[in-house]
Coordinates of C-alpha atoms in Angstrom, one line a residue:
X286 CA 42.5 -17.2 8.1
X287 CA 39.8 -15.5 6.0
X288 CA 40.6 -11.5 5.8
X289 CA 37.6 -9.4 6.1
X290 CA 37.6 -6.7 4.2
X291 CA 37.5 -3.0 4.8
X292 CA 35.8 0.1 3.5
X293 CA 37.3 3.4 3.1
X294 CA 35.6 4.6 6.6
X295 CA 37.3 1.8 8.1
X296 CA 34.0 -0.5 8.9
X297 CA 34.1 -4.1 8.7
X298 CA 32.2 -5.8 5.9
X299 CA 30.3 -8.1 7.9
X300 CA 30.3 -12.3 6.8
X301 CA 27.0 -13.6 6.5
X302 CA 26.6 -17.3 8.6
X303 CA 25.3 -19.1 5.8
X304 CA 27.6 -17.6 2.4
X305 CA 31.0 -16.1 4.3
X306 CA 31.7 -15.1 0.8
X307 CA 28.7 -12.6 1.1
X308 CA 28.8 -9.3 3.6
X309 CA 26.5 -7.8 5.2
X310 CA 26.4 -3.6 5.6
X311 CA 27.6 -2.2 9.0
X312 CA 26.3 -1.7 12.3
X313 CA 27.2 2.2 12.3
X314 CA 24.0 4.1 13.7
X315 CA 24.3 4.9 17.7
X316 CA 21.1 6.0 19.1
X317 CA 20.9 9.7 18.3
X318 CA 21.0 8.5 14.7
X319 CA 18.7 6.3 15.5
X320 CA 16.3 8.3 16.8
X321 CA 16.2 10.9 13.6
X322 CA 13.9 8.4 11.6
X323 CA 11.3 8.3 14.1
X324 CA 11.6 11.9 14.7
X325 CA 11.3 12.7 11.1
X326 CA 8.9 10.4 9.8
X327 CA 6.8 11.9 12.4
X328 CA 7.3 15.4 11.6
X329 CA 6.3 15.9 7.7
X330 CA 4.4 18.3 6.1
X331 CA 1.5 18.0 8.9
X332 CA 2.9 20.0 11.5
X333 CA 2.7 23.4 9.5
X334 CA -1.3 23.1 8.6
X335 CA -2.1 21.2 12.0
X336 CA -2.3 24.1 14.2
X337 CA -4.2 26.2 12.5
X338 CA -6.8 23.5 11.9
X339 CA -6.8 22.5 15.2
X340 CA -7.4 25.5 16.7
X341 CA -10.5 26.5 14.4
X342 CA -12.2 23.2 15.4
X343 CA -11.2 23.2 19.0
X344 CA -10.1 26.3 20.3
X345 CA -7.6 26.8 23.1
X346 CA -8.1 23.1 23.7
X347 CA -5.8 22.4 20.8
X348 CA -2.4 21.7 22.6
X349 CA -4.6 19.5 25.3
X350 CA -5.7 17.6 22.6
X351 CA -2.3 17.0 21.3
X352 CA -1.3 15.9 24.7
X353 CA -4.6 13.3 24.2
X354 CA -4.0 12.2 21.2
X355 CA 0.1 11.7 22.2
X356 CA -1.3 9.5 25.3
X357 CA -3.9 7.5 23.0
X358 CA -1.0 6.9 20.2
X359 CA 1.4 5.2 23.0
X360 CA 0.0 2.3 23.3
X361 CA 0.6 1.2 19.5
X362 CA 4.4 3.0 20.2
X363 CA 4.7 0.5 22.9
X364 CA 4.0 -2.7 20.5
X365 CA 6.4 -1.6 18.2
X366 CA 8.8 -1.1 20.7
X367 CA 8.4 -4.5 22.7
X368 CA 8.5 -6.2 19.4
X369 CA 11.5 -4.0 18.2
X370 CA 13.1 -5.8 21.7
X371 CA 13.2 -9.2 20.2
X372 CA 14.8 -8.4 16.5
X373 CA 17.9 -6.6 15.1
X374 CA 17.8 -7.6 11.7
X375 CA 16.2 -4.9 8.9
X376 CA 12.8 -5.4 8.0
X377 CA 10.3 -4.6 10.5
X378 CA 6.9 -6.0 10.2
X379 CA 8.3 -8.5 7.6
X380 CA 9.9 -10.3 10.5
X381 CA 7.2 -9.7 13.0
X382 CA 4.7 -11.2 10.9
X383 CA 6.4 -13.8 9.2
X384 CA 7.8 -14.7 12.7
X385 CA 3.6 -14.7 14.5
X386 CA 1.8 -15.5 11.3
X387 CA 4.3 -17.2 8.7
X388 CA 5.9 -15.9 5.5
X389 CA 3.0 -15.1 3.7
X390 CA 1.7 -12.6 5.9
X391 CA 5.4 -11.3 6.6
X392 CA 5.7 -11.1 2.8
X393 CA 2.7 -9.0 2.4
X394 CA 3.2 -6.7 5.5
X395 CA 6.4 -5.8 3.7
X396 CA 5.0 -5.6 0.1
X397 CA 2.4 -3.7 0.7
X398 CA 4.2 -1.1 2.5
X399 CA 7.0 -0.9 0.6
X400 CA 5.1 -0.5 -2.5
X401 CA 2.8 2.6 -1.1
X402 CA 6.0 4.2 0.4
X403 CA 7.3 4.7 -3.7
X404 CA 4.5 6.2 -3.9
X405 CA 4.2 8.2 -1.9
X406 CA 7.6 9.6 -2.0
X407 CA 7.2 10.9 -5.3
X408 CA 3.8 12.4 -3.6
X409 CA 5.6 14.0 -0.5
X410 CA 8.3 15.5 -3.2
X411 CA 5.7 17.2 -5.2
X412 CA 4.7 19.0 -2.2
X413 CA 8.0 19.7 -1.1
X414 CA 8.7 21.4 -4.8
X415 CA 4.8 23.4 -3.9
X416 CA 6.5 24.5 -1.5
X417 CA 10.0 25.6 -2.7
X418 CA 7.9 27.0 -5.6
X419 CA 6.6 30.1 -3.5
X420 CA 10.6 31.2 -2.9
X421 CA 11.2 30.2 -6.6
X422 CA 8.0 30.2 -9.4
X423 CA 9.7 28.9 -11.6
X424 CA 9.3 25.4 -9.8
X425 CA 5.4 25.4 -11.0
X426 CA 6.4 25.0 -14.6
X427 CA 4.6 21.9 -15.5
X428 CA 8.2 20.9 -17.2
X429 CA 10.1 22.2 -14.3
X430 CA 8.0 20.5 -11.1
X431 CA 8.8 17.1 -12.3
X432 CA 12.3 17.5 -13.6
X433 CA 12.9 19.0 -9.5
X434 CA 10.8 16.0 -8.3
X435 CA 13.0 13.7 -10.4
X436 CA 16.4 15.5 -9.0
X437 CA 15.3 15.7 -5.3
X438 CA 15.1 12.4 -5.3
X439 CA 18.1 11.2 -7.4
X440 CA 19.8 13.4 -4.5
X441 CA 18.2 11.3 -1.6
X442 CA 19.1 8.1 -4.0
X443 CA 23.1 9.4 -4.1
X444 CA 23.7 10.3 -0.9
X445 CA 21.8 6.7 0.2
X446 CA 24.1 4.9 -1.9
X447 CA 26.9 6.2 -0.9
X448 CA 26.6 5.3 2.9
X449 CA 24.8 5.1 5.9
X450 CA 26.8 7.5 7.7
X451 CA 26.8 9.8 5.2
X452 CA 22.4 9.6 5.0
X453 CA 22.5 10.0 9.0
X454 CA 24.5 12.9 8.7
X455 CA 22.3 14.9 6.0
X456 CA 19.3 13.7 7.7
X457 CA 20.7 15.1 10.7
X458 CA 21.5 18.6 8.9
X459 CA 17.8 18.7 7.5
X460 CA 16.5 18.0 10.9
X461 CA 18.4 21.2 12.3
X462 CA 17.0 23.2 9.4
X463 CA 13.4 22.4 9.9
X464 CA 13.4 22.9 14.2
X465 CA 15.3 25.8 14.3
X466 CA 13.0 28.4 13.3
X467 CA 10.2 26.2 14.4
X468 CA 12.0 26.7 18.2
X469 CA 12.5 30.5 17.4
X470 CA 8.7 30.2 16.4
X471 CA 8.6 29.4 20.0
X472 CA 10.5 30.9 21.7
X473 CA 9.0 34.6 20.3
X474 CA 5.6 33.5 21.6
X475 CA 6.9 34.6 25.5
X476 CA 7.0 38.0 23.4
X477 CA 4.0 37.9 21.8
X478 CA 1.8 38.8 24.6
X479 CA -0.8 37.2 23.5
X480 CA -3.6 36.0 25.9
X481 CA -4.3 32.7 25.4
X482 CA -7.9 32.5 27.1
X483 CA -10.2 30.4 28.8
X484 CA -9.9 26.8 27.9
X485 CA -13.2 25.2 27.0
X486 CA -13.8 21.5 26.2
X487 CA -14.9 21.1 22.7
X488 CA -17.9 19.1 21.9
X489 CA -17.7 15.1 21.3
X490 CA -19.0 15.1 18.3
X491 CA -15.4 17.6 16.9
X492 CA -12.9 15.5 19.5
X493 CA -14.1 12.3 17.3
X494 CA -13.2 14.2 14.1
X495 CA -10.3 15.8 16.0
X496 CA -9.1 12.3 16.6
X497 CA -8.2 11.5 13.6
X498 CA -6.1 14.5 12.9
X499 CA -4.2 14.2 15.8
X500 CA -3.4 9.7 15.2
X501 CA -2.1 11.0 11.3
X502 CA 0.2 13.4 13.4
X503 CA 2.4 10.5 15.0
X504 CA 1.7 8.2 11.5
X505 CA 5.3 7.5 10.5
X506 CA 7.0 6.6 13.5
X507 CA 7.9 3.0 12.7
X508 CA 10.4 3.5 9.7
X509 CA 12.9 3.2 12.3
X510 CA 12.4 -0.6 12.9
X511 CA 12.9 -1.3 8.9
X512 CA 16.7 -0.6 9.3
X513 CA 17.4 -2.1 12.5
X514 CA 20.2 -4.1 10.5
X515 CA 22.8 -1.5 11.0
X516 CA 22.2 0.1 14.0
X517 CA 24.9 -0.4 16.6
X518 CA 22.5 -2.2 19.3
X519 CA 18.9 -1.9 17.6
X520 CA 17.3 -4.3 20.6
X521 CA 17.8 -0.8 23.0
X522 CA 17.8 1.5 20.7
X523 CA 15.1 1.4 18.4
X524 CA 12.5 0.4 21.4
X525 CA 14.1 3.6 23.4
X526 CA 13.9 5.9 20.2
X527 CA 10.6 5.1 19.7
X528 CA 8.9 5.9 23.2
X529 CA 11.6 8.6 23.5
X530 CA 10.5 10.5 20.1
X531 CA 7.4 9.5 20.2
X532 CA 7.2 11.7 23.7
X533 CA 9.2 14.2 22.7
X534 CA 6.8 14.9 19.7
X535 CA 3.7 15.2 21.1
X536 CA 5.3 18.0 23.5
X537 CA 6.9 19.8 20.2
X538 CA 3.6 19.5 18.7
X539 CA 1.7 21.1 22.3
X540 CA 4.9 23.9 22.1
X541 CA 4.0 25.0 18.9
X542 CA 0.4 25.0 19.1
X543 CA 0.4 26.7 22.1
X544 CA 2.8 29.3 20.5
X545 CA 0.5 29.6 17.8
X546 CA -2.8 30.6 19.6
X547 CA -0.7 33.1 21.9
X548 CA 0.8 34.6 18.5
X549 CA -1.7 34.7 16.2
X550 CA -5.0 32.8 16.6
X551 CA -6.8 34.8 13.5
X552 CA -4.7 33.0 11.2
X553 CA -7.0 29.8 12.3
X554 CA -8.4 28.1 9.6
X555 CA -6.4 30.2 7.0
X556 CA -3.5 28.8 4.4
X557 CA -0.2 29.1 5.0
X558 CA -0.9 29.6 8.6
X559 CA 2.1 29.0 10.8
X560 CA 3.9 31.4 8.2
X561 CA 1.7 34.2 8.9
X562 CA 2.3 33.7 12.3
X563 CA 5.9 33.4 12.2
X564 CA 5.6 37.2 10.3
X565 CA 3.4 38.3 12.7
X566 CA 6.2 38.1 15.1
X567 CA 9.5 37.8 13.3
X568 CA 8.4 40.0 10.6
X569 CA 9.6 38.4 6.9
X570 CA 12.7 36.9 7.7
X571 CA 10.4 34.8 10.3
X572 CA 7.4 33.4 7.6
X573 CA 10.2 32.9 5.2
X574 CA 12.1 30.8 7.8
X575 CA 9.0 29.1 8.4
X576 CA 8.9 27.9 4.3
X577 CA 12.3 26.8 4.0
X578 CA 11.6 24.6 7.5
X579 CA 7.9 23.2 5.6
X580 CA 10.3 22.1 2.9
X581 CA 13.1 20.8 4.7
X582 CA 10.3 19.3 6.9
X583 CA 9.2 17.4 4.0
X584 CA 12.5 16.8 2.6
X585 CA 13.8 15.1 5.7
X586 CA 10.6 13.0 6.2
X587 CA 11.1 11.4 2.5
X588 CA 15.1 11.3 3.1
X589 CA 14.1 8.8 6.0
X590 CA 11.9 6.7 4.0
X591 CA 14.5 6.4 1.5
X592 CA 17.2 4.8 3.4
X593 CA 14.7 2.6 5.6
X594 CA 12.3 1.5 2.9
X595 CA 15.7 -0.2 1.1
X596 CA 16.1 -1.9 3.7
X597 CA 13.0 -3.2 4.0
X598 CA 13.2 -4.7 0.6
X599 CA 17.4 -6.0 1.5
X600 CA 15.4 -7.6 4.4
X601 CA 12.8 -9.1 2.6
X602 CA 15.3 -10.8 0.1
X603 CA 17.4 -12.0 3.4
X604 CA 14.5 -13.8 4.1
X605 CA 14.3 -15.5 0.3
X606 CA 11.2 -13.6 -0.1
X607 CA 12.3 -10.9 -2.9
X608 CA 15.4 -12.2 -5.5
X609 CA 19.2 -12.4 -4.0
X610 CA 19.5 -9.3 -6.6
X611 CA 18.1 -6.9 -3.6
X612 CA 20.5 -8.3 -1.3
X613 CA 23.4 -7.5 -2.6
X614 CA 26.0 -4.8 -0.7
X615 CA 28.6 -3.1 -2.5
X616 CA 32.0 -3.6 -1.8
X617 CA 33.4 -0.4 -1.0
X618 CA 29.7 1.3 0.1
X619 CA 29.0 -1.3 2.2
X620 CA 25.1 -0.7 1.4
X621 CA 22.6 -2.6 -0.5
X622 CA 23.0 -1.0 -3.2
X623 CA 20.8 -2.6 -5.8
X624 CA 18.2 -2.2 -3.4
X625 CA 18.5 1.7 -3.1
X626 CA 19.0 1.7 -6.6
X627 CA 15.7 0.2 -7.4
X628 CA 13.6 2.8 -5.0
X629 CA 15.1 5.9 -6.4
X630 CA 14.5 4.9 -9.8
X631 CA 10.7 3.8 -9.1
X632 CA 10.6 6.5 -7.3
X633 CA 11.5 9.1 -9.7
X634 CA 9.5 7.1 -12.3
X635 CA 6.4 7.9 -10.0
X636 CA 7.3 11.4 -9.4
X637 CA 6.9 11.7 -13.5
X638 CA 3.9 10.4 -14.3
X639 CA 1.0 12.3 -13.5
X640 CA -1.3 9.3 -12.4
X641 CA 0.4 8.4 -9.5
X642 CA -1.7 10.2 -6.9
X643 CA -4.4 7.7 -6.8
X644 CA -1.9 4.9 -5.6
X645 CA -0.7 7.4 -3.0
X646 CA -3.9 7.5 -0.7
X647 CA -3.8 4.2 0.2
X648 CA -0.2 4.9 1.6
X649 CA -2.5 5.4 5.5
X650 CA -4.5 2.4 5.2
X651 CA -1.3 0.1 4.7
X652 CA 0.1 1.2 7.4
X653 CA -2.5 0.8 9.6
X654 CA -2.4 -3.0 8.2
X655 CA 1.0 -3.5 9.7
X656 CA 0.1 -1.2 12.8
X657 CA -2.2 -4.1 13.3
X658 CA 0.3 -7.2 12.1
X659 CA 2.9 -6.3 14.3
X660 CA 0.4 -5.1 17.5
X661 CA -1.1 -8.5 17.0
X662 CA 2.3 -10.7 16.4
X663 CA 3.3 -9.9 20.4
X664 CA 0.8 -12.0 22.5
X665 CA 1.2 -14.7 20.0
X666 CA 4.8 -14.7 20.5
X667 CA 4.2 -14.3 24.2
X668 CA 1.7 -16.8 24.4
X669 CA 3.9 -19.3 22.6
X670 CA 6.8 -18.6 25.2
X671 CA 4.2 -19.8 27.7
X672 CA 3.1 -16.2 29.5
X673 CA 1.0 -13.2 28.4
X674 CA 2.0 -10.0 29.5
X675 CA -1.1 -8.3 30.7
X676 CA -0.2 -5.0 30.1
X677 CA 1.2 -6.0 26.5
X678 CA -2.2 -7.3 26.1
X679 CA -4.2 -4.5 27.0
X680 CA -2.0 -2.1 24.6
X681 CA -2.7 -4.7 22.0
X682 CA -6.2 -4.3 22.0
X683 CA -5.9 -0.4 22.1
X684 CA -3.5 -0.6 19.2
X685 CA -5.7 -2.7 17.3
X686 CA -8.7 -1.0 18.0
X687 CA -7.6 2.5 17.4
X688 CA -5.7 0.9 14.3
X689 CA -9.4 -0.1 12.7
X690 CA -11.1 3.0 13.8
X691 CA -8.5 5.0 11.9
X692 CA -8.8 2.2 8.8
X693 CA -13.3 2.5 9.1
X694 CA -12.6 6.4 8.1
X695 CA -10.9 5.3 5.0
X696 CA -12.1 5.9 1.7
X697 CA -13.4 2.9 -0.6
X698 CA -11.0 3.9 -3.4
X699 CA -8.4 3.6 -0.5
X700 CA -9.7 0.3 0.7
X701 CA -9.4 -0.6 -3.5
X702 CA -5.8 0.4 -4.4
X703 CA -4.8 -1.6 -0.9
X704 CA -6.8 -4.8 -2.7
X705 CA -4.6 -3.9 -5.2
X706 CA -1.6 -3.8 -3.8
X707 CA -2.6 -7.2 -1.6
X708 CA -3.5 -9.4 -4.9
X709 CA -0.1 -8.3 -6.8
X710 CA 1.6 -8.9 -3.7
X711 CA 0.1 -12.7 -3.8
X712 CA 1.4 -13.3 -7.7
X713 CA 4.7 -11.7 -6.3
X714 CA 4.8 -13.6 -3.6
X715 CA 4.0 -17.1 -5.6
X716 CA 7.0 -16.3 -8.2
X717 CA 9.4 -15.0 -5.4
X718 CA 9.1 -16.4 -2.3
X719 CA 10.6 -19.9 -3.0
X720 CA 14.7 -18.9 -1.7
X721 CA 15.6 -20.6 1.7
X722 CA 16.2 -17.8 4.5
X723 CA 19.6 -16.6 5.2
X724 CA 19.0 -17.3 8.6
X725 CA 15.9 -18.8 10.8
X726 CA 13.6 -16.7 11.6
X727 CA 14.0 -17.2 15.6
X728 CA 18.1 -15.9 15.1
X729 CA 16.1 -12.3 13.4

């Protein structure tokens, strides 16, 4: 009989069906791990400027509109989820489209967000090191920024490489940094005495602009299906994550809102708002609590890309549609290693040269392309399995229509990188795609 081997943890290195002399990482990640990497690629940067600019354009309706804008983001939750149902293989919208639309559209769904996500996690680590750099000016140095860009994410690239496990567990530690003194934040508003006022209806004309500020808040939620490949059951988990966090956001985001116009409402509009808040009622240990959580924030939201974005790519090349190089899992590790490898280089490559920015703001507009693949890939499964869900296909067409309202706002230098992005993808796609699939597409 064939012995399987062992890491040090103890985990079984999985045989892949069509080469038993290849393995396969782990199923380790239950569903609280699970759940971190919708949680945090929800909560970024956006949460720390969002109520102060909501509350400047809309008042005391600010935490109602969250609640809205929650309620009108669902529906695209619930694709993902129904989809995330029929897979447990890594890779996301790579599957779902390949398996609605064929490989080529699978291959770019994946491509194209892969490629922005480098980018922009070199971007999101700049702002992290803005932000690091008002506890520490010596971060702005124009030698200095990158060189800390550079190390943060040879850190995130370490600890990735090293194991799942260990990436859920610092991913879980960051998350505890960055809610804590956003829940003391919180919790000092029943304090604050504060009177939060009559609630007036803001005008159409802001809730349409509002809109979009409130759909950017929940952008980032679907980095959990890319590494569905190691979670223990990622046909319940990932759906349940997704319409669990997805929830749980949208009250976190009302909570602090709400805490935020009780507090301090004069620091609407301003920068650094939430901080002056905090100080207003924690006094400095509060605003400074409230930096280190911005930067954690952002921290943690780039840590999740970079263990799911790898496995986008390990799932691509599973599917013959990147080189066998990407798929390979080291022995001991039991990750794909080459595949991490090759972000966190690119990555750090990115973070150090100063052009990179311009690639970065098409990172929105791809994902609404594979908001829209995978919303659209359900009722053409369904309808191939002979039934239509009705209530699948009415979130479909919100998905999709919300998904190309969002995309119409888009800037045409946005709409041009994405072109970009889409004709490399094609050349890619000609020299790479020609492996046979590790496994048919209906076993994903």
């Amino acid at each position: 009989m064939r012995r399987i081997g062992l890491c040090k943890a103890g985990f079984a290195a999985i045989p892949r069906a069509m080469d038993p002399s290849k393995i396969a990482p782990p199923r380790t990640v239950g569903f609280w791990g699970t759940s971190l990497f919708p949680l945090n690629g929800m909560i970024g940067a956006g949460i720390f400027a969002l109520p102060a600019v909501l509350v400047a354009a809309v008042g005391n309706f600010a935490p109602w509109m969250m609640l809205v804008g929650g309620i009108l983001f669902l529906p695209l939750a619930l694709c993902y989820a129904w989809m995330a149902t029929r897979f447990e293989h890594s890779g996301g919208s790579v599957l779902y489209g390949e398996a609605a639309f064929g490989r080529f559209v699978g291959f770019q769904a994946g491509w194209a967000r892969y490629a922005s996500a480098i980018v922009t996690a070199a971007a999101n680590m700049h702002v992290m090191v803005a932000y690091l750099a008002a506890l520490y000016p010596g971060l702005a140095g124009p030698v200095a920024s990158p060189v800390a860009v550079a190390v943060g994410l040879a850190l995130i690239t370490a600890i990735n490489l090293y194991g799942m496990r260990a990436s859920v567990g610092a991913l879980g530690l960051m998350t505890a940094i960055k809610l804590l003194p956003l829940g003391a934040l919180i919790l000092s508003a029943f304090f604050a005495g504060g009177d939060m006022g009559a609630v007036v209806l803001p005008q159409f004309s802001e809730v349409e602009t509002v809109i979009l500020l409130t759909f950017y808040a929940f952008i980032g939620f679907e980095g959990v299906v890319e590494a569905a490949g190691e979670f223990k059951h990622p046909k319940r988990d990932v759906p349940l994550s997704i319409v669990t966090m997805v929830s749980g956001v949208t009250l976190l985001y009302m909570a602090i809102i709400w805490a935020f116009i009780a507090i301090g409402p004069a620091f609407a509009g301003a920068d650094n708002a939430l901080a002056g808040v905090a100080g207003e009622s924690m006094g400095q240990i509060g605003s400074l609590a409230i930096v280190v959580a911005a930067s954690f924030s952002i921290g943690a939201n780039n840590f999740a890309s970079g263990v799911a974005q790898p496995r986008l790519m390990y799932g691509m090349a599973e599917r013959g549609m990147l080189p066998r190089w990407f798929e390979y899992v080291h022995p001991r590790f039991l990750t794909p290693f080459n595949a991490i490898l090759f972000y966190g280089v690119v990555a750090m490559l990115f973070g150090l040269w100063e052009g990179f920015e311009v690639l970065a703001i098409a990172g929105t507009l791809v994902r609404l392309v594979t908001y829209i693949v995978t919303s659209l890939a359900l009722p053409v499964l369904e309808h191939r399995e002979g039934r239509i869900v009705p209530f699948h296909l009415f979130c479909v067409i919100f998905a999709v229509g919300s998904s190309l309202f969002i995309a119409a706002q888009a800037q045409a230098q946005a709409w041009l990188v994405l072109g970009g992005f889409i004709i490399a993808g094609t050349l890619l796609y000609v020299i790479a795609a020609r492996q046979k699939p590790e496994y048919p597409i209906d076993e994903a």
